[in-house]
Short mmCIF file of C-alpha atoms in Angstrom, two decimals:
data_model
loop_
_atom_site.label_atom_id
_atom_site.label_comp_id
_atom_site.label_asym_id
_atom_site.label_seq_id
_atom_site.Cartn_x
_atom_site.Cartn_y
_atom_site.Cartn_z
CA UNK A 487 0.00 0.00 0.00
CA UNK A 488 1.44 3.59 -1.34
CA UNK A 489 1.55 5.98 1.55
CA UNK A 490 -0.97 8.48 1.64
CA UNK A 491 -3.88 10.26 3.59
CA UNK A 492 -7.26 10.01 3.02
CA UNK A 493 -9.49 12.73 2.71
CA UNK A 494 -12.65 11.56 5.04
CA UNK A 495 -14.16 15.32 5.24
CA UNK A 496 -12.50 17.69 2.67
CA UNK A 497 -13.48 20.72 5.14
CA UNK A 498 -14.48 24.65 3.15
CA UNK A 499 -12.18 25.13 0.14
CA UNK A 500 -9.00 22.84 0.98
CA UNK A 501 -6.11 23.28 -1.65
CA UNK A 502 -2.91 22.71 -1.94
CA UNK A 503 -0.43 25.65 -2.08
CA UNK A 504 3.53 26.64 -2.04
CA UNK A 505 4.88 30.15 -3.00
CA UNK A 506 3.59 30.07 -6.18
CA UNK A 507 3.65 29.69 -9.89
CA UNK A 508 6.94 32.33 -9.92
CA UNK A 509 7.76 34.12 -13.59
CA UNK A 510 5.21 33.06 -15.84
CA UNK A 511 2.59 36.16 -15.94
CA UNK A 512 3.96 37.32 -19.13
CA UNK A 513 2.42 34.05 -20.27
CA UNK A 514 -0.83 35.06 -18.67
CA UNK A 515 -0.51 32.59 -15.91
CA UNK A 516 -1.19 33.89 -12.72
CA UNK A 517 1.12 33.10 -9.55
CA UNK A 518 -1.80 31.69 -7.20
CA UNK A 519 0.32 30.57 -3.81
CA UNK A 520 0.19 30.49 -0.44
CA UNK A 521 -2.59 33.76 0.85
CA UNK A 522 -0.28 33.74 4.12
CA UNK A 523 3.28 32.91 3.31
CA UNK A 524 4.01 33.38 7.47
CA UNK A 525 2.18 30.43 7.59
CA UNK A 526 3.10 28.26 5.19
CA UNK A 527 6.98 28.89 6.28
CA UNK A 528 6.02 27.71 10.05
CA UNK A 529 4.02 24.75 9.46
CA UNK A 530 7.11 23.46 7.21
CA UNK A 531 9.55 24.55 9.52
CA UNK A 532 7.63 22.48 12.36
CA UNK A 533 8.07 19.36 9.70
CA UNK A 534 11.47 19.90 8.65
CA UNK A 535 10.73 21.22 5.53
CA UNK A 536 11.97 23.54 2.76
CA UNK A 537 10.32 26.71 3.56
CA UNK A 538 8.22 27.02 0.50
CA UNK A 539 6.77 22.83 0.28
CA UNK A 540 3.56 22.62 -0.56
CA UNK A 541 0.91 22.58 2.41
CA UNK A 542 -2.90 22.07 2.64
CA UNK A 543 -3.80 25.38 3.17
CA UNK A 544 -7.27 25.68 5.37
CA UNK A 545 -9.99 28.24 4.55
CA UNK A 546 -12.56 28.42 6.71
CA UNK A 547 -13.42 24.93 8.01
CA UNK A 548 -10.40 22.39 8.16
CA UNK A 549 -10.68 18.93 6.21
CA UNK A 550 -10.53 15.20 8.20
CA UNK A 551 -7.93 12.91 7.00
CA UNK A 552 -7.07 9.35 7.60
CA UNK A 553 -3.63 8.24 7.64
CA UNK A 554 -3.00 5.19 5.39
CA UNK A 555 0.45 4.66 5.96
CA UNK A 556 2.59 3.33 8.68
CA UNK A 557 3.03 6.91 10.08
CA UNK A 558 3.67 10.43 9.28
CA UNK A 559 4.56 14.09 11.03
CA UNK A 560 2.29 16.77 10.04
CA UNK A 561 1.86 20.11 11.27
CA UNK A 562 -0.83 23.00 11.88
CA UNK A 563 0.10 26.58 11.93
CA UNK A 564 -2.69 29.28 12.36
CA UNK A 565 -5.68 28.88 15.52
CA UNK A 566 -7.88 25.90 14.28
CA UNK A 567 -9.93 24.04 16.73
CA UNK A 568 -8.36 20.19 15.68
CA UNK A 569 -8.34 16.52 17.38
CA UNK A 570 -6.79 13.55 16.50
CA UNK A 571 -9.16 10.23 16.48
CA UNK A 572 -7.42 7.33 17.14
CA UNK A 573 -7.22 3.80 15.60
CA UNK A 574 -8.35 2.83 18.83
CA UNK A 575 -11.22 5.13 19.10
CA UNK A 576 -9.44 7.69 21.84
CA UNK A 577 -10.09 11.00 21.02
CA UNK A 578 -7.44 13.93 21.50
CA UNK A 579 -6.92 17.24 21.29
CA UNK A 580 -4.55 18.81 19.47
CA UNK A 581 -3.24 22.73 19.55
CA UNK A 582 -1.71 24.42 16.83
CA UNK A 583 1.83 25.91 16.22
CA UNK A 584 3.16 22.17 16.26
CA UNK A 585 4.09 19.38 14.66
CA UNK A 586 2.71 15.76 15.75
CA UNK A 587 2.96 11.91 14.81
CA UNK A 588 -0.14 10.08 14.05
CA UNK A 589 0.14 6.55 13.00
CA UNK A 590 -2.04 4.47 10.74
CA UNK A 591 -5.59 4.28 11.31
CA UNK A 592 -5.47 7.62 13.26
CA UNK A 593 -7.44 10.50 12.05
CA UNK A 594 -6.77 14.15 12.12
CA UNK A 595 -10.27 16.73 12.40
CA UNK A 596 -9.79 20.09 12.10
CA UNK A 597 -12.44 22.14 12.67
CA UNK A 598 -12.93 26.14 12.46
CA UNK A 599 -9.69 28.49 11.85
CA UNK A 600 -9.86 31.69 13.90
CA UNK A 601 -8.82 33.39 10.82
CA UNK A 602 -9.55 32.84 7.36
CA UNK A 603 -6.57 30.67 6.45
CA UNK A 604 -4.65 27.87 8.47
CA UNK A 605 -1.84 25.04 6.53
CA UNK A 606 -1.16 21.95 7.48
CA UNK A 607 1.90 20.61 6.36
CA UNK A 608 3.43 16.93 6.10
CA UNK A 609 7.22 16.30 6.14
CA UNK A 610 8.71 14.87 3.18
CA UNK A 611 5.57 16.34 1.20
CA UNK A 612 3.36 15.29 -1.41
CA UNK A 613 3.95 13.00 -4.06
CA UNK A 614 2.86 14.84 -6.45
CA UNK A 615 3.82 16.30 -10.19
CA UNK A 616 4.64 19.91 -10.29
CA UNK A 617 3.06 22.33 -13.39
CA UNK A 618 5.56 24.93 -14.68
CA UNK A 619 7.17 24.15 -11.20
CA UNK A 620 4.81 24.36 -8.63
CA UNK A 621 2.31 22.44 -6.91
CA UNK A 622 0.30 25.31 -6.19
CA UNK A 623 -3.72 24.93 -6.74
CA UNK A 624 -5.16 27.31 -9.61
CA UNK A 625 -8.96 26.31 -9.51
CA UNK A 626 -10.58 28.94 -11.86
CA UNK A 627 -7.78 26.92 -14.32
CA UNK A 628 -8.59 23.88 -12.73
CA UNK A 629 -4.28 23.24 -13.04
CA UNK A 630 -2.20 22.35 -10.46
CA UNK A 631 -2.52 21.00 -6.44
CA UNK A 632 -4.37 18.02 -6.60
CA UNK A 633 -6.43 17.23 -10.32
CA UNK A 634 -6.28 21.31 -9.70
CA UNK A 635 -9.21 21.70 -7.44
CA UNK A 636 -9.86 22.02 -3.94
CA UNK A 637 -10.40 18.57 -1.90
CA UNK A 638 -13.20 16.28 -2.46
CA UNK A 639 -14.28 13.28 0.32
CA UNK A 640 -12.47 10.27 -0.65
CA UNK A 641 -9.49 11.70 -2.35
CA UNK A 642 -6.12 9.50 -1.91
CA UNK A 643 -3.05 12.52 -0.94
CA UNK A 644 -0.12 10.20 -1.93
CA UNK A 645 2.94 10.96 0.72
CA UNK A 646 6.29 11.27 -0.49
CA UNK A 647 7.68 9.29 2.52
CA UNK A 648 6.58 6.04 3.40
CA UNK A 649 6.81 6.91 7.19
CA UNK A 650 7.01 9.82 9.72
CA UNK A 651 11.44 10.69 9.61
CA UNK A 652 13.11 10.15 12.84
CA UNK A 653 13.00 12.31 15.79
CA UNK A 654 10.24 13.85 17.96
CA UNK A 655 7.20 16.87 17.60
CA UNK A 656 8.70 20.17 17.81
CA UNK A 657 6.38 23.41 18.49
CA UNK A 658 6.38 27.53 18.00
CA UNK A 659 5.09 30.22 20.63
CA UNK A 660 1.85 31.23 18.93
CA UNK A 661 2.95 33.36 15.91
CA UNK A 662 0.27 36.13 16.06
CA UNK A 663 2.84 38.97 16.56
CA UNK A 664 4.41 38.85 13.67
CA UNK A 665 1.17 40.25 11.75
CA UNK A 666 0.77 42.88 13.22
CA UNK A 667 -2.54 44.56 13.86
CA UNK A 668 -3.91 48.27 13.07
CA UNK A 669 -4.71 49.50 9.99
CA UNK A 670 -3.15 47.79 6.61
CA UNK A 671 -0.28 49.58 5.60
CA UNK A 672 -0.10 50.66 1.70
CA UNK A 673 2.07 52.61 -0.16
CA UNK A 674 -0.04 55.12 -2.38
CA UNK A 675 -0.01 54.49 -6.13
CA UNK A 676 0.60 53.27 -9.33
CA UNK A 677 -2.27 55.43 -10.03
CA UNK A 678 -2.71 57.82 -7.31
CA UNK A 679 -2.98 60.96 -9.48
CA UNK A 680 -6.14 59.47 -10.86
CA UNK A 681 -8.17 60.07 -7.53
CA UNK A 682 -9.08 63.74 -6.20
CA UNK A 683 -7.35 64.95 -2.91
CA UNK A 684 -10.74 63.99 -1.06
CA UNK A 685 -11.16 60.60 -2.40
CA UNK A 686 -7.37 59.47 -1.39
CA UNK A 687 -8.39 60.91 2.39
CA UNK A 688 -11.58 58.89 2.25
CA UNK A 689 -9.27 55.70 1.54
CA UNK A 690 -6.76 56.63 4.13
CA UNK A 691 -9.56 58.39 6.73
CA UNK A 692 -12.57 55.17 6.51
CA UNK A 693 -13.69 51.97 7.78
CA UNK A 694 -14.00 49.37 4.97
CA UNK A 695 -15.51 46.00 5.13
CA UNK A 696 -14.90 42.94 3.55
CA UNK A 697 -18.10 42.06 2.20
CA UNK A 698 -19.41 38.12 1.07
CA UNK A 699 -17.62 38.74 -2.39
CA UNK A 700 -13.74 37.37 -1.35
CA UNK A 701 -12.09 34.65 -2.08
CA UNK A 702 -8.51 33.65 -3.31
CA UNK A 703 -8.62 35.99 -6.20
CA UNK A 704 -9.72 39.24 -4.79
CA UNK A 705 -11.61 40.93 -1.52
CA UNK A 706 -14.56 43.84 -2.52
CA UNK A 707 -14.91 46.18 0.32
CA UNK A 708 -17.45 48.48 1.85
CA UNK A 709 -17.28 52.03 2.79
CA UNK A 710 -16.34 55.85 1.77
CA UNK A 711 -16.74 56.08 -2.39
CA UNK A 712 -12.76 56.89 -4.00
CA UNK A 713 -13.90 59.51 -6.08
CA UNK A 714 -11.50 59.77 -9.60
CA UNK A 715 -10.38 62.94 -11.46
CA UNK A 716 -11.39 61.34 -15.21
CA UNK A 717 -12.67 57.67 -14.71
CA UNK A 718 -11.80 54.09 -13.38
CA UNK A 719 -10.06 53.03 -16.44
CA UNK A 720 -6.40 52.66 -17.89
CA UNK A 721 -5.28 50.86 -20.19
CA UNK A 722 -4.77 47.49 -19.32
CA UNK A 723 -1.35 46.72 -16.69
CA UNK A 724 0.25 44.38 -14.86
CA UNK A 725 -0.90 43.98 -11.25
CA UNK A 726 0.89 43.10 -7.98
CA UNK A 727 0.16 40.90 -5.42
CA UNK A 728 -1.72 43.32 -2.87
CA UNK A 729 -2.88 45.37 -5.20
CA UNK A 730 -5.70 48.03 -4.34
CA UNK A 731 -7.93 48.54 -7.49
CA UNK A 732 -11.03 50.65 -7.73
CA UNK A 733 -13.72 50.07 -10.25
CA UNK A 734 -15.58 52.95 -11.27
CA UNK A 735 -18.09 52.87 -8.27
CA UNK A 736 -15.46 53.45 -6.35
CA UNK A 737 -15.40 50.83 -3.75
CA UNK A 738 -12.02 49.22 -3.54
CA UNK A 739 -10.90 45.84 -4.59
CA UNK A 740 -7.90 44.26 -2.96
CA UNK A 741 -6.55 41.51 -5.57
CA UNK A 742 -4.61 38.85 -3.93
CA UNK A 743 -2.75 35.31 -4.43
CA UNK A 744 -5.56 34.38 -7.79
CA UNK A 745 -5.32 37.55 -9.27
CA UNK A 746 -5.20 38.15 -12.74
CA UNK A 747 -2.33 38.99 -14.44
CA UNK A 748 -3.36 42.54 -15.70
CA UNK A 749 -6.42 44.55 -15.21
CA UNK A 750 -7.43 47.61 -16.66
CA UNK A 751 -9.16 49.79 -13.38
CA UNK A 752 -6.62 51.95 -11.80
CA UNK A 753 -5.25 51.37 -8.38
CA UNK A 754 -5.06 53.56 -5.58
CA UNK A 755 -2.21 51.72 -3.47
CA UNK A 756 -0.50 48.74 -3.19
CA UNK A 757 -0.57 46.50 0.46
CA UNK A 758 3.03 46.34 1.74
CA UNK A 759 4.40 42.59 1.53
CA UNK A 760 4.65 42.54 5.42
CA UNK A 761 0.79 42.80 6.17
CA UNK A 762 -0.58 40.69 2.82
CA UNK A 763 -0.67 37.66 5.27
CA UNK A 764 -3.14 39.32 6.88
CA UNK A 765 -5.41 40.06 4.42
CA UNK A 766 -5.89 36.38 3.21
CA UNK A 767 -6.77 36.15 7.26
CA UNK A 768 -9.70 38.49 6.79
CA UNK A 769 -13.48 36.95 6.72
CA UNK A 770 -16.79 38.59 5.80
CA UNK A 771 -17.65 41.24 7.62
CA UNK A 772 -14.42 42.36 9.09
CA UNK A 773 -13.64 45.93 9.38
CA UNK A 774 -10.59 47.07 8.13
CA UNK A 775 -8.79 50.80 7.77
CA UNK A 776 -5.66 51.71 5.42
CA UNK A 777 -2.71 53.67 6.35
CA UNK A 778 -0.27 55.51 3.86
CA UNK A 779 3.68 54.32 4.49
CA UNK A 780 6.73 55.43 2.62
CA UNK A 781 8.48 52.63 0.19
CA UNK A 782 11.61 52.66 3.04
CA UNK A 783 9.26 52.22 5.67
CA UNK A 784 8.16 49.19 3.88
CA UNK A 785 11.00 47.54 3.54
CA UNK A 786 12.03 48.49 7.09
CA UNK A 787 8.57 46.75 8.34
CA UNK A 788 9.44 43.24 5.93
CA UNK A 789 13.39 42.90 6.81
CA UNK A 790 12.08 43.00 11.20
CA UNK A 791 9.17 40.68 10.42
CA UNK A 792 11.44 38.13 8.99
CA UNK A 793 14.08 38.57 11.48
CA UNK A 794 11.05 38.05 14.21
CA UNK A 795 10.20 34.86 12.04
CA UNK A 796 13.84 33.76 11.85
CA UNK A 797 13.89 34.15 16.12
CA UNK A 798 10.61 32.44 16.47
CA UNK A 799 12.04 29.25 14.45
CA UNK A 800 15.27 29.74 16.25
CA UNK A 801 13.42 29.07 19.53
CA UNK A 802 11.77 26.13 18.38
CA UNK A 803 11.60 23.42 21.22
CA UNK A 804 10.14 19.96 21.46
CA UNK A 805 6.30 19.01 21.92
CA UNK A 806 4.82 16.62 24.39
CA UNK A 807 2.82 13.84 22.78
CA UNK A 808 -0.79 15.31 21.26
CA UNK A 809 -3.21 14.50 23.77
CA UNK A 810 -1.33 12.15 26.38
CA UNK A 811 1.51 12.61 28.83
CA UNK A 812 4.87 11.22 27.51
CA UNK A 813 5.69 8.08 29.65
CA UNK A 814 8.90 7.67 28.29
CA UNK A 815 10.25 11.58 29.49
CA UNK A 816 8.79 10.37 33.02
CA UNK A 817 10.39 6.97 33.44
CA UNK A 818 13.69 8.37 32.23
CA UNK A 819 13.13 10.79 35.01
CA UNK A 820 13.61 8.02 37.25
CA UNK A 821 10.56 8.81 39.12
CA UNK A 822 10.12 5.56 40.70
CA UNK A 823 13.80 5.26 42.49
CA UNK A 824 13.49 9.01 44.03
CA UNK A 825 10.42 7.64 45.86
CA UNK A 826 12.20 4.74 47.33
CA UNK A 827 14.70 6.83 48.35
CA UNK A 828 12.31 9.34 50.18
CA UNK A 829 10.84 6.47 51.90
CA UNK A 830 14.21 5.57 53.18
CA UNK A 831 14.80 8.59 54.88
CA UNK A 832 17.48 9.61 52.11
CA UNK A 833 17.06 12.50 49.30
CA UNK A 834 15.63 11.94 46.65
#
């Protein structure tokens, strides 16, 4: 039997993603990816990965797998409510930030993500074929990931190892630091000079709202009209992940991991590379506010959130057993001779 897990409950819209589909847009292939690259990097770290392996990543409402293999080490980075079901019926739960062991016959659940995104990485990978050298999931495409759509019940995720590498569960300090809260930090432009002095203050000054319309492509907001000097459209441009494009009734669009490769509206701003992981956090109805940073500033923000990252994995540490105590830390503590000893009237 090939190694592989077994997709019991494929949870919301459960894809497989890495960095993404790097270099090709002049093709008119767009780079899809990981939404929250923060997480992606943890959950391999955690698993002894490459930082950029592709992971399940979780929108919404986490799948249920069975393991059909002898074991393997996966891990969950983001909040998720998860438990593992064993073979022999035992249930256990299971935090995130960490890696754990489950063996065959063991099932993971994961439930709700706090947040809009959560991954779930296995070490060693999937076996898998790349397309134009990623494994990342383009559905609109219907390329990529796994038969390039988002998990279905029954599916068979082949492993690339036949069982879990050597050595124990290691685990993070939960990671929600390093994005930051506030408002969303954009630099102003390409387009800036096509919006009036008052409708660039009503981006910077309002509350927006992501409304029902966002998925992995783009999130439509709510809130104060971006008035233009001479009309929404340009002719047709390349556009960047975190771009902020406004149609012509002037609520803004924030085009993400799915976006297309050009786009003809103009855009007000661009999301700084430091806080897109949040946005692919952000669910219906949140409330959201922009604020205008300098290009330096930027870059300043991105170089001490990937030193934080770099310190967080540095202070990785090992993980007690998921669910259960670890008998084999306590005997080797010698537990059992120290209370002989007290008894004796020695020290222990």
């Amino acid at each position: 039997m090939s190694a592989a897990l077994k997709v019991a409950a494929p949870g919301l819209f459960t894809t497989l993603q890495d960095r993404g589909r790097l270099g090709f847009q002049s093709l008119g292939m767009p780079v899809a990816g990981a939404l929250d690259m923060l997480g992606l990097q943890i959950a391999n770290a955690l698993c002894g990965n490459p930082p950029d392996m592709a992971a399940l990543e979780l929108r919404y409402l986490g799948p249920s797998l069975l393991v059909e293999a002898e074991s393997v080490r996966l891990a969950l980075a983001g909040n998720a409510q998860a438990d593992i079901l064993a073979a022999d019926g035992s249930v256990y739960p299971l935090s995130s930030w960490r890696s754990f062991t489950l063996k065959q016959g063991d099932t993971l659940r994961v439930g709700n993500t706090d947040a809009a995104v959560a991954y779930l990485a296995v070490a060693g990978g999937f076996d898998l074929p790349p397309f134009m050298g990623s494994l990342s999931t383009y559905t609109r495409a219907a390329l990529g990931g796994f038969k390039g759509r988002a998990l279905q019940a029954g599916d068979l995720l082949p492993l690339a190892l036949p069982q879990a590498p050597a050595g124990g569960d290691r685990q993070v300090d939960d990671a929600a630091g390093l994005y930051g809260d506030g408002p969303i930090r954009v630099v102003l432009g390409p387009q800036q000079d096509r919006f009036t002095p008052d409708g660039i203050a009503a981006f910077l000054s309002g509350e927006y709202r992501v409304t029902q319309e966002a998925d992995r492509m783009g999130i439509r907001l709510e809130g104060p009209a971006i008035a233009h000097t001479n009309g929404a459209d340009i002719a047709s441009e390349g556009i960047a992940n975190g771009a902020v494009q406004v149609p012509g009734n002037g609520q803004p669009i924030l085009l993400i991991a799915d976006r297309q490769t050009t786009g003809g509206y103009t855009k007000i701003a661009t999301v700084i590379s430091a806080d897109l992981p949040r946005l692919g956090g952000l669910k219906p109805g949140a409330a959201l506010r922009f604020i205008q940073v300098g290009v330096a500033e930027a870059e300043a923000i991105r170089r001490r959130q990937q030193a934080d990252l770099q310190a967080l994995l540095a202070d990785m540490r090992p993980a007690k057993p998921a669910g259960g105590l670890d008998l084999d830390a306590l005997y080797r503590e010698n537990l059992i001779s120290g209370m002989v000893d007290a008894a004796q009237g020695g020290g222990a």
